XYZ file of C-alpha atoms in Angstrom:
714
model
C -203.214 74.136 76.879
C -203.225 76.002 79.983
C -204.661 74.957 83.177
C -204.350 76.945 86.459
C -201.085 78.501 85.264
C -199.541 75.360 84.150
C -199.003 74.828 80.522
C -199.739 71.367 79.148
C -197.712 70.238 76.164
C -197.544 66.792 74.122
C -194.506 65.643 72.809
C -196.503 63.452 70.059
C -199.464 64.366 68.195
C -202.697 63.664 69.776
C -203.783 61.652 66.392
C -200.619 59.215 66.536
C -201.921 58.346 70.346
C -205.285 57.640 69.013
C -204.081 55.515 66.115
C -201.747 53.543 68.383
C -204.701 52.475 70.639
C -206.869 51.421 67.908
C -205.546 47.843 67.885
C -206.406 47.895 71.793
C -209.933 49.027 71.138
C -210.580 46.360 68.700
C -209.203 43.326 70.585
C -210.213 44.790 74.094
C -213.283 46.804 73.656
C -215.304 45.266 70.971
C -217.027 42.829 73.075
C -218.101 45.740 75.187
C -219.803 47.606 72.152
C -222.769 45.007 71.729
C -225.298 43.814 74.238
C -224.998 46.518 76.894
C -228.336 46.071 78.253
C -227.313 44.976 81.774
C -226.038 47.437 84.062
C -222.656 45.543 84.650
C -221.849 45.757 80.728
C -222.764 49.505 80.642
C -220.080 50.015 83.761
C -217.551 47.828 81.890
C -218.042 49.786 78.650
C -217.728 52.845 80.553
C -214.474 51.867 82.421
C -212.694 50.395 79.260
C -213.773 53.636 77.456
C -211.727 55.612 80.296
C -208.876 53.067 80.130
C -208.426 53.517 76.149
C -208.415 57.382 76.753
C -205.884 57.411 79.497
C -203.648 55.083 77.622
C -203.961 57.383 74.345
C -203.239 60.714 76.535
C -200.025 58.750 77.922
C -198.912 57.860 74.450
C -198.982 61.499 73.360
C -196.351 62.285 76.193
C -198.118 65.150 78.091
C -195.773 67.262 80.477
C -196.946 70.436 82.631
C -194.683 73.371 82.959
C -195.445 75.964 85.478
C -194.360 78.379 88.227
C -193.294 76.856 91.552
C -191.468 77.569 94.826
C -188.050 75.293 94.912
C -185.686 75.079 97.564
C -181.909 76.082 96.630
C -178.757 76.752 98.391
C -177.756 80.223 97.851
C -174.399 82.009 98.536
C -175.264 85.449 100.065
C -172.696 88.443 100.417
C -172.932 90.146 103.538
C -173.237 93.398 101.545
C -174.652 93.492 98.013
C -172.398 95.977 96.286
C -174.068 98.081 93.487
C -173.053 97.461 89.832
C -170.226 99.769 88.792
C -168.784 99.508 84.995
C -165.298 97.836 84.997
C -162.531 100.501 84.627
C -160.507 97.979 82.128
C -162.368 95.276 79.955
C -160.693 92.518 77.987
C -162.820 90.816 75.233
C -161.968 87.936 72.615
C -164.133 85.295 70.786
C -165.211 82.033 72.926
C -163.464 79.774 70.415
C -160.745 80.000 67.744
C -158.801 77.615 65.641
C -155.272 76.590 66.580
C -152.934 78.907 64.480
C -155.610 81.403 63.616
C -155.254 85.013 64.475
C -157.683 86.887 66.598
C -158.301 90.029 68.231
C -158.102 90.765 71.971
C -160.057 94.001 72.233
C -159.106 96.200 75.337
C -161.423 98.729 76.870
C -160.020 101.331 79.207
C -162.428 103.887 80.888
C -160.287 106.889 82.257
C -161.333 109.438 84.536
C -159.055 112.197 82.764
C -156.427 112.093 80.080
C -152.874 110.980 80.952
C -150.860 107.916 80.200
C -150.956 104.510 81.205
C -149.069 100.968 81.061
C -150.538 98.178 79.569
C -149.426 94.597 80.422
C -150.416 91.761 78.696
C -150.476 87.976 80.010
C -151.171 84.606 78.541
C -151.542 82.586 81.666
C -148.532 83.837 83.613
C -146.310 84.220 80.374
C -145.874 88.208 79.516
C -146.807 88.986 76.053
C -146.959 93.000 75.993
C -145.696 95.840 78.057
C -146.618 99.014 76.331
C -146.769 102.708 77.407
C -150.115 104.270 75.824
C -151.820 107.719 76.096
C -155.477 107.709 76.869
C -158.189 110.525 76.905
C -160.974 110.697 79.144
C -163.771 108.366 78.536
C -163.553 105.259 76.792
C -160.291 104.136 75.263
C -160.016 101.298 72.682
C -157.081 99.215 71.755
C -156.937 95.771 69.450
C -154.200 93.488 69.794
C -153.672 90.640 67.328
C -152.905 87.205 69.044
C -152.369 83.398 67.772
C -152.498 80.324 69.653
C -150.438 77.530 67.772
C -151.918 74.439 69.554
C -155.090 73.101 70.649
C -155.844 74.073 74.425
C -157.635 76.306 76.775
C -156.131 79.577 77.492
C -156.673 82.640 79.605
C -155.453 86.007 78.995
C -155.062 88.761 81.508
C -154.478 92.665 81.107
C -153.035 94.645 83.842
C -153.442 98.691 83.194
C -151.533 101.072 85.627
C -152.094 104.778 84.947
C -150.618 108.059 86.331
C -152.420 109.111 89.283
C -156.175 110.300 89.074
C -156.365 108.812 85.398
C -157.675 105.544 86.749
C -158.912 104.722 90.291
C -156.111 102.253 90.713
C -154.175 99.113 89.295
C -156.964 97.663 86.940
C -157.147 94.102 85.710
C -159.335 92.290 83.606
C -159.257 88.610 81.573
C -161.180 86.586 79.241
C -160.630 82.654 78.548
C -160.824 81.276 75.022
C -161.061 77.638 73.959
C -158.640 76.765 71.011
C -159.758 74.071 68.840
C -157.890 71.553 66.745
C -155.782 72.574 63.758
C -158.042 72.680 60.500
C -157.735 69.779 58.098
C -157.457 70.396 54.613
C -157.808 67.704 51.702
C -155.687 68.990 48.671
C -156.395 67.212 45.482
C -153.798 67.804 42.586
C -153.580 66.264 39.126
C -149.953 65.682 39.712
C -149.587 65.389 43.308
C -145.652 66.205 43.212
C -146.748 69.916 42.080
C -148.884 70.238 45.162
C -145.792 70.236 47.405
C -145.194 74.160 47.633
C -148.895 74.766 48.634
C -148.755 72.074 51.037
C -145.727 73.188 52.745
C -146.687 76.683 52.851
C -150.099 75.558 54.697
C -148.226 73.351 56.790
C -145.927 76.267 58.073
C -148.959 78.138 58.738
C -150.448 75.647 61.015
C -153.052 73.804 58.617
C -152.978 70.102 58.325
C -152.996 69.327 54.737
C -153.517 65.735 53.112
C -152.619 65.250 49.298
C -154.223 63.093 47.159
C -154.760 62.658 43.548
C -158.271 63.043 41.774
C -158.762 59.181 41.703
C -158.363 59.173 45.298
C -160.841 61.743 45.913
C -164.002 60.586 48.245
C -167.201 60.148 46.512
C -169.300 60.114 49.569
C -170.345 62.855 51.641
C -169.299 61.429 55.262
C -165.925 60.783 53.910
C -165.601 64.364 53.123
C -167.190 65.409 56.386
C -163.537 64.967 58.218
C -161.974 67.746 56.414
C -162.839 71.778 56.987
C -161.944 72.538 53.475
C -161.360 70.801 49.819
C -158.659 72.377 47.296
C -159.005 71.289 43.999
C -155.841 72.290 41.912
C -155.728 71.969 38.015
C -158.355 69.046 38.240
C -160.119 68.465 34.796
C -164.006 67.722 35.006
C -163.025 64.572 33.202
C -161.144 63.155 36.419
C -164.191 63.805 38.587
C -167.353 61.315 37.792
C -170.809 62.934 38.320
C -170.719 60.988 41.960
C -167.575 62.813 43.107
C -169.001 66.147 41.919
C -172.308 65.770 43.535
C -170.538 64.585 46.908
C -168.249 67.665 46.712
C -171.671 70.075 46.118
C -173.333 68.536 48.944
C -170.298 68.680 51.079
C -170.680 72.672 50.579
C -174.282 73.080 50.258
C -175.462 70.884 52.934
C -172.450 70.066 55.368
C -171.247 73.665 55.392
C -167.676 72.573 54.024
C -165.288 74.816 52.218
C -164.190 74.633 48.792
C -161.316 76.243 46.962
C -160.713 75.591 43.038
C -157.565 76.506 41.842
C -156.933 77.284 38.062
C -154.572 75.877 35.439
C -154.676 74.671 32.198
C -157.048 71.901 32.912
C -159.431 73.720 35.099
C -162.555 75.966 35.149
C -163.252 76.800 31.416
C -160.398 74.982 30.000
C -161.125 71.896 32.105
C -164.711 71.368 31.090
C -166.594 72.859 34.116
C -169.245 74.536 31.860
C -172.778 73.228 33.127
C -171.386 70.509 35.381
C -172.389 69.939 38.857
C -169.272 71.170 40.313
C -169.717 74.503 38.464
C -172.963 75.181 40.235
C -170.980 75.367 43.521
C -168.516 77.716 42.408
C -168.602 81.709 42.327
C -167.691 81.848 38.797
C -169.155 80.494 35.439
C -166.460 78.599 33.465
C -167.061 80.670 30.205
C -164.493 82.941 28.381
C -165.013 86.461 27.332
C -166.271 86.235 23.668
C -164.579 89.278 22.183
C -160.845 88.170 23.001
C -158.658 86.746 20.028
C -157.727 83.283 20.176
C -154.871 81.322 19.044
C -154.927 79.069 16.128
C -154.957 75.310 16.571
C -154.205 72.406 14.197
C -155.371 69.344 15.512
C -155.252 65.552 14.160
C -157.671 63.180 15.389
C -156.303 59.571 15.289
C -158.986 56.765 15.759
C -158.517 53.151 16.127
C -161.374 51.355 14.065
C -160.260 47.931 14.498
C -162.847 45.118 14.894
C -162.922 45.096 18.646
C -164.363 48.706 18.292
C -167.512 47.487 16.700
C -170.819 48.267 17.964
C -171.518 50.828 20.884
C -167.430 51.693 21.152
C -167.265 52.943 17.615
C -170.662 54.795 17.715
C -169.544 56.651 20.691
C -165.891 57.499 19.153
C -167.867 58.950 16.044
C -169.521 61.137 18.559
C -166.234 62.310 20.337
C -164.925 63.224 16.846
C -167.931 65.161 15.883
C -167.639 67.099 19.116
C -164.101 67.614 18.851
C -164.658 69.120 15.206
C -167.712 71.258 16.375
C -165.609 73.118 18.801
C -162.937 74.468 16.367
C -163.306 77.891 14.769
C -162.823 78.832 11.134
C -159.369 79.923 11.443
C -158.275 76.220 13.123
C -157.114 73.202 10.981
C -158.475 69.608 11.597
C -157.516 66.291 10.160
C -158.968 62.780 10.802
C -156.765 59.796 10.449
C -158.204 56.160 10.945
C -156.202 52.874 11.338
C -156.641 49.326 11.720
C -154.099 47.043 9.833
C -153.497 50.155 7.603
C -154.171 53.680 7.948
C -155.684 56.542 5.671
C -156.665 60.000 6.025
C -160.550 60.335 6.369
C -160.153 64.165 5.978
C -156.564 65.559 5.405
C -155.453 68.254 7.608
C -157.015 71.611 6.483
C -158.924 74.378 7.599
C -162.193 73.488 9.639
C -164.427 75.359 7.625
C -166.514 72.633 5.895
C -167.770 71.086 9.124
C -170.775 69.421 7.526
C -168.556 67.369 4.970
C -166.031 66.270 7.873
C -168.859 64.965 9.871
C -170.274 63.246 7.188
C -167.133 61.433 6.427
C -167.046 60.627 10.220
C -170.432 59.064 10.046
C -169.457 56.680 7.242
C -166.668 54.942 9.598
C -166.942 51.313 10.092
C -164.950 49.043 12.386
C -162.762 46.199 11.071
C -159.188 44.807 10.970
C -156.658 44.714 13.755
C -154.471 47.523 15.612
C -151.441 48.941 13.880
C -151.136 52.274 15.602
C -147.441 53.404 15.062
C -147.843 54.465 11.245
C -150.999 56.972 11.676
C -149.001 58.812 14.466
C -146.173 59.241 12.103
C -148.413 60.531 9.390
C -150.102 62.995 12.124
C -146.619 64.001 13.311
C -145.420 64.873 9.769
C -148.456 66.708 8.806
C -148.616 68.965 11.955
C -144.921 69.669 11.703
C -145.865 71.478 8.340
C -148.431 73.642 9.709
C -148.204 77.298 10.689
C -150.998 77.012 13.310
C -150.182 78.779 16.771
C -150.969 75.380 18.543
C -150.434 71.808 17.292
C -152.340 68.899 18.835
C -152.937 64.982 18.361
C -155.699 63.069 20.137
C -155.133 59.202 19.556
C -157.749 56.684 20.973
C -157.519 52.928 20.986
C -159.178 50.066 22.549
C -156.528 47.395 22.458
C -152.671 46.543 22.435
C -151.071 47.602 19.089
C -148.284 46.276 16.988
C -144.520 47.102 18.306
C -142.860 50.335 17.122
C -140.520 53.085 18.154
C -143.174 54.923 20.224
C -140.931 56.494 22.719
C -138.766 58.146 19.760
C -141.816 59.304 17.913
C -143.153 61.020 21.055
C -139.916 62.744 21.950
C -140.180 63.976 18.248
C -143.645 65.040 18.544
C -142.657 66.929 21.572
C -139.614 68.530 20.069
C -141.613 70.026 17.265
C -143.908 71.845 19.657
C -146.802 69.492 19.147
C -148.494 67.882 21.977
C -150.445 64.448 22.246
C -153.132 63.101 24.362
C -153.995 59.439 24.512
C -157.416 57.972 25.149
C -157.699 54.467 26.087
C -161.287 52.660 26.120
C -162.171 49.369 28.056
C -159.849 46.872 29.921
C -157.386 45.975 27.249
C -155.250 49.012 26.673
C -152.248 48.952 28.590
C -152.412 51.935 30.946
C -148.716 52.261 31.538
C -147.779 52.769 27.921
C -150.516 55.239 26.827
C -149.612 57.249 30.048
C -145.877 57.308 29.101
C -146.635 57.975 25.832
C -148.733 60.989 26.582
C -146.006 62.397 29.007
C -143.274 62.217 26.670
C -145.390 64.143 24.102
C -146.447 66.782 26.688
C -150.127 65.646 26.695
C -152.906 64.092 28.891
C -153.655 60.570 29.131
C -157.258 59.351 29.782
C -158.366 55.888 30.649
C -162.163 54.937 30.307
C -163.455 51.885 31.595
C -166.939 53.067 29.995
C -166.946 54.086 26.449
C -169.461 56.709 27.275
C -166.891 58.704 28.860
C -165.198 59.435 25.588
C -167.186 62.125 23.882
C -166.940 64.512 26.942
C -163.076 63.568 27.238
C -162.461 64.734 23.455
C -164.503 67.812 24.140
C -162.304 68.410 27.515
C -158.797 67.752 25.679
C -159.552 69.793 22.590
C -160.807 72.807 25.143
C -157.630 72.351 26.572
C -155.254 71.875 23.561
C -156.771 75.026 22.059
C -156.289 76.857 25.250
C -159.903 78.046 25.186
C -160.550 80.263 27.809
C -156.647 80.690 28.650
C -154.911 84.098 28.845
C -151.039 84.035 29.060
C -148.716 86.971 29.918
C -147.785 88.783 33.133
C -150.251 90.804 35.069
C -150.395 92.121 38.610
C -153.942 91.174 40.387
C -155.686 94.129 41.440
C -157.433 94.345 44.949
C -161.274 94.794 44.345
C -162.619 94.201 47.483
C -160.784 94.024 50.860
C -161.459 90.669 52.761
C -160.097 88.563 55.828
C -158.152 86.642 52.880
C -156.183 89.785 52.057
C -155.809 91.410 55.566
C -152.369 92.710 56.304
C -151.097 91.805 52.792
C -149.813 94.493 50.278
C -150.889 93.015 47.081
C -149.488 95.746 44.963
C -146.005 94.570 46.017
C -146.726 90.603 45.342
C -144.988 89.379 42.141
C -146.822 89.003 38.847
C -148.908 85.986 37.752
C -148.081 84.749 34.260
C -151.783 83.502 33.178
C -155.230 82.738 34.347
C -158.327 81.000 33.213
C -160.892 83.066 31.796
C -164.166 83.139 33.800
C -167.272 85.273 34.606
C -167.965 86.155 38.130
C -171.550 85.314 39.185
C -173.678 88.438 40.326
C -173.893 87.266 43.823
C -169.996 86.634 44.053
C -167.661 88.778 46.036
C -164.615 89.333 43.791
C -161.495 90.050 45.688
C -158.842 90.284 43.109
C -159.194 90.752 39.244
C -157.050 91.098 36.358
C -156.940 94.501 34.587
C -159.688 93.217 32.076
C -161.999 93.125 35.080
C -161.941 89.078 34.873
C -161.603 87.456 38.456
C -158.678 86.290 39.750
C -160.134 85.489 43.266
C -163.870 85.254 44.149
C -165.776 83.717 46.816
C -169.453 83.472 47.848
C -171.702 81.536 50.304
C -173.258 78.305 48.707
C -175.824 76.937 51.010
C -174.452 76.383 54.624
C -170.713 76.477 52.978
C -168.277 78.740 51.137
C -166.600 78.343 47.936
C -163.816 80.183 46.391
C -162.243 80.267 42.690
C -158.657 81.298 42.124
C -157.997 81.349 38.482
C -154.470 81.096 38.296
C -152.412 78.346 39.320
C -150.101 77.256 42.162
C -147.408 75.618 40.069
C -144.315 76.616 38.491
C -145.908 77.705 35.589
C -148.269 80.756 36.020
C -147.194 81.165 39.585
C -143.565 81.106 39.521
C -143.019 84.507 41.221
C -145.674 83.754 43.840
C -144.129 80.615 44.951
C -141.206 82.734 46.106
C -143.207 85.746 47.739
C -142.453 85.710 51.233
C -146.305 86.156 52.006
C -147.379 83.277 49.583
C -148.118 81.106 52.657
C -149.775 83.840 54.742
C -152.085 84.650 51.895
C -153.283 80.952 51.077
C -153.591 80.277 54.820
C -155.929 83.249 55.404
C -157.874 82.390 52.322
C -158.259 78.864 53.803
C -159.475 80.086 57.114
C -161.928 82.625 55.563
C -163.269 79.666 53.385
C -163.136 76.577 55.633
C -166.133 75.281 57.501
C -167.222 76.871 60.713
C -168.904 74.963 63.118
C -172.365 76.029 63.522
C -173.010 78.505 66.187
C -175.298 76.509 68.676
C -178.503 78.360 69.582
C -178.063 77.489 73.264
C -175.274 79.681 75.186
C -173.467 79.192 78.452
C -171.893 82.373 80.107
C -170.350 82.924 83.728
C -169.559 86.328 85.109
C -168.143 87.203 88.485
C -170.388 89.643 90.705
C -170.217 90.380 94.464
C -168.094 87.376 95.235
C -170.033 84.919 93.263
C -169.968 83.365 89.928
C -173.288 84.057 88.058
C -173.886 81.122 85.674
C -176.620 81.606 83.135
C -177.511 78.924 80.696
C -180.191 79.538 77.656
C -181.332 76.263 76.064
C -182.917 76.891 72.913
C -183.441 74.351 69.960
C -182.617 74.509 66.355
C -186.116 76.236 65.669
C -185.524 79.009 68.332
C -187.726 77.567 70.774
C -186.978 77.277 74.530
C -186.174 73.889 75.943
C -187.724 73.450 79.212
C -187.596 70.810 82.032
C -183.941 69.816 81.708
C -181.712 68.512 84.297
C -178.652 70.822 84.321
C -175.540 70.606 85.975
C -172.100 72.486 85.516
C -168.902 71.131 86.423
C -166.284 73.932 87.458
C -162.563 73.517 87.177
C -161.265 76.200 89.749
C -157.794 77.977 89.445
C -156.329 75.463 91.872
C -157.456 72.525 89.764
C -160.123 71.288 91.971
C -163.708 70.103 90.454
C -166.922 71.631 91.858
C -170.442 70.889 90.927
C -173.094 73.536 90.507
C -176.756 72.311 89.725
C -178.652 74.663 87.785
C -182.395 75.804 88.223
C -185.005 76.890 85.600
C -185.932 80.340 86.544
C -187.406 81.343 83.340
C -188.322 79.757 79.786
C -185.316 77.891 78.746
C -183.050 79.597 81.274
C -181.200 77.817 83.786
C -179.107 79.628 86.389
C -176.727 79.023 89.467
C -174.743 81.060 91.854
C -171.244 79.633 92.888
C -169.054 81.042 95.550
C -165.856 82.551 94.232
C -162.816 81.777 96.832
C -159.718 82.903 94.681
C -158.627 84.667 91.702
C -157.752 82.968 88.487
C -159.656 81.136 85.457
C -162.695 79.188 85.965
C -163.601 76.722 83.328
C -167.255 75.674 83.004
C -168.567 72.135 81.591
C -172.550 72.342 81.647
C -174.363 69.189 80.636
C -177.900 69.298 79.918
C -180.205 66.175 80.296
C -183.569 64.838 79.833
C -184.762 61.943 81.667
C -181.157 61.005 82.262
C -180.079 61.294 78.519
C -177.497 63.782 77.442
C -178.891 66.259 74.834
C -176.307 68.988 74.848
C -173.223 70.049 76.470
C -171.601 73.612 76.668
C -168.318 75.088 77.434
C -167.288 78.659 78.494
C -164.263 80.103 80.990
C -164.029 83.205 82.755
C -161.364 84.940 84.392
C -161.580 86.414 87.928
C -159.306 89.216 88.261
C -160.443 90.419 91.961
C -161.958 88.745 94.857
C -163.885 90.826 97.554
C -162.636 90.579 100.863
C -166.334 89.400 101.743
C -165.991 86.428 99.099
C -162.813 84.952 100.877
C -165.382 84.030 103.642
C -168.422 83.113 101.503
C -168.343 79.410 101.899
C -169.377 80.189 105.603
C -172.202 82.183 104.150
C -174.209 79.308 102.265
C -177.734 79.499 103.466
C -180.889 77.591 102.519
C -183.275 79.648 100.595
C -186.314 79.307 98.078
C -186.667 80.641 94.519
C -189.566 80.963 92.146
C -188.613 78.897 89.188
C -190.278 76.825 86.092
C -190.859 73.262 86.945
C -191.710 70.642 84.567
C -193.694 67.525 85.520
C -194.064 64.648 82.994
C -197.669 63.376 83.312
C -197.425 59.981 81.289
C -196.426 58.108 84.469
C -199.515 59.331 86.198
C -201.945 58.518 83.407
C -200.656 54.861 83.123
C -200.902 54.542 86.803
C -204.656 55.760 86.422
C -205.258 53.260 83.671
C -203.781 50.260 85.479
C -206.376 51.327 88.429
C -209.160 51.360 85.846
C -208.266 48.091 84.500
C -208.220 46.488 87.667
C -211.583 47.866 88.492
C -212.853 46.617 85.224
C -211.588 43.039 85.976
C -213.145 43.267 89.269
C -216.625 44.185 87.784
C -216.382 41.347 85.174
C -215.503 38.902 88.051
C -218.439 39.725 90.050
C -220.790 39.341 87.111
C -219.540 35.864 86.788
C -219.888 35.136 90.422
C -223.411 36.154 90.719
C -224.109 34.149 87.539
């Protein structure tokens, strides 16, 4: 609504204000809606109607914005010099992370070709002294720089050229806010194996915290303290849905960074297919179907003691069915069940007649006690005679078993090239015993508080044991697309990797490195507000043995981390300061998240001068959303500004910037004596609700007076 060039806006919807006064209408106005025959009652009804309208309008929070002439204090130069483009300019990002490389862009405008000397300083410390050739016109030069610690820094450049090339000695500068080091959460199935990467990132000025999968936060607010999360060889079974969902939201909604690193328990081999985590990744965890696979001989050993009766035995049977269903016709499978005694439900043989095997599994019933040593020995002896490429045992129990030489048996199993994984169900199994057994037999240990997890675990462990989706053998990753992560690195001279997990890149993904087959080794993509990356080889002394000793190992990972990590969202509001005619011209554009100008703010900039003094410069609104000020410059150096935007005394935003003043005109030295009173047309915002409430109060007083007069007359 516009009235006489003033724009009327409401902070609350009018319908909200009308609903808010309905109770007041019922209790205050209802007596005036009946028996209005007398003149005083008609007057009282009219006054109360006006009162309700005024209150409703006030509740809607009206404000008026319009052009007004406002008094200011202005610093005027005796002579306003015309604007002349700078001979030398130095530009850089306004904010960067500590330890992150950035570019200082130098522009030299030469009158003629010749030679020039460039000197670069950070604060007063010399960084560069170089002789360059310049041609007539614009000359560009980029200089890489790194600041290791959080701070505020100023760079200045001085260019001195041969006579006639530049007008004289020319200087320029820029100011940069250096933010704290990025924080990274590194999650590794075996934290001790994360040490090489953690050390490499620390040396590259990245803060790293190492945790196990069990310590991975399952709440978004706990993940928000990190700029990036790295999952290294973490299987899906180690991440409940709540943790996966928290990671997905951390990337998609909170803009966090995520890097998933491969290994024998990650991606395709780790059961990521169709999981919540896979949805956030640039690759699909599914192998190429045309590749030949190694053969697997696997024995499934199941505890069917009486304590397994009911839901546990049914879920165990489902787990066996899934494991059998994943095997190919060239694989072998055997099923051993035990309680007091043990017996072959299906002797070790080709997995060709799966229907019969599953029918036998369906006939299992729980009974007896737990005696686990004999069936494990039987499984070992049967697999020792198999000619399959891979041999594996999965044993599941829900209780403490009778004693036996389990350690010796586990070592014999490992010595025969057989691996064994243990699955404990419920609270009774001894975790340390099962974990130790699996470690000695080169397998994996799983402890399930809920038996519902068992089928999924059998599925994942079968995938890992069969090396489904894994390619092993030396290869050189090939560069498909250059990016910040690969800047300055000669990947063609990097050592070979010894294996990777087979995946398929999503159509939207950016594949940076790939194997000869075209399968992605490194891929990234934008996922919601954040970025996710997938590195399908590992960072352990298994597939990445050579890379761990590569001189650029730390640099590669640091650059990938910085490319992927969360970036602070760019604020729509902007603060800038520029020196001109002996004054600091301060401009602040206040814009909300929807791109609308924010008017009527009280804005003040605190200025830290080169001498360390703090000065205050009030900013006045001169256009929609724009606030400006002119501040006198009395010395060369760096000026840091901190502007605070308030509405009704409440801080709504703060902005910072810096600028370097390379020279001060002679007139600027006396500018403090040139401060004069002036006026300027600017936008002014007036809040109308106090006036409306004041008018409502007056109407209420008049209404009470009319009512009282009626009583006196009676």
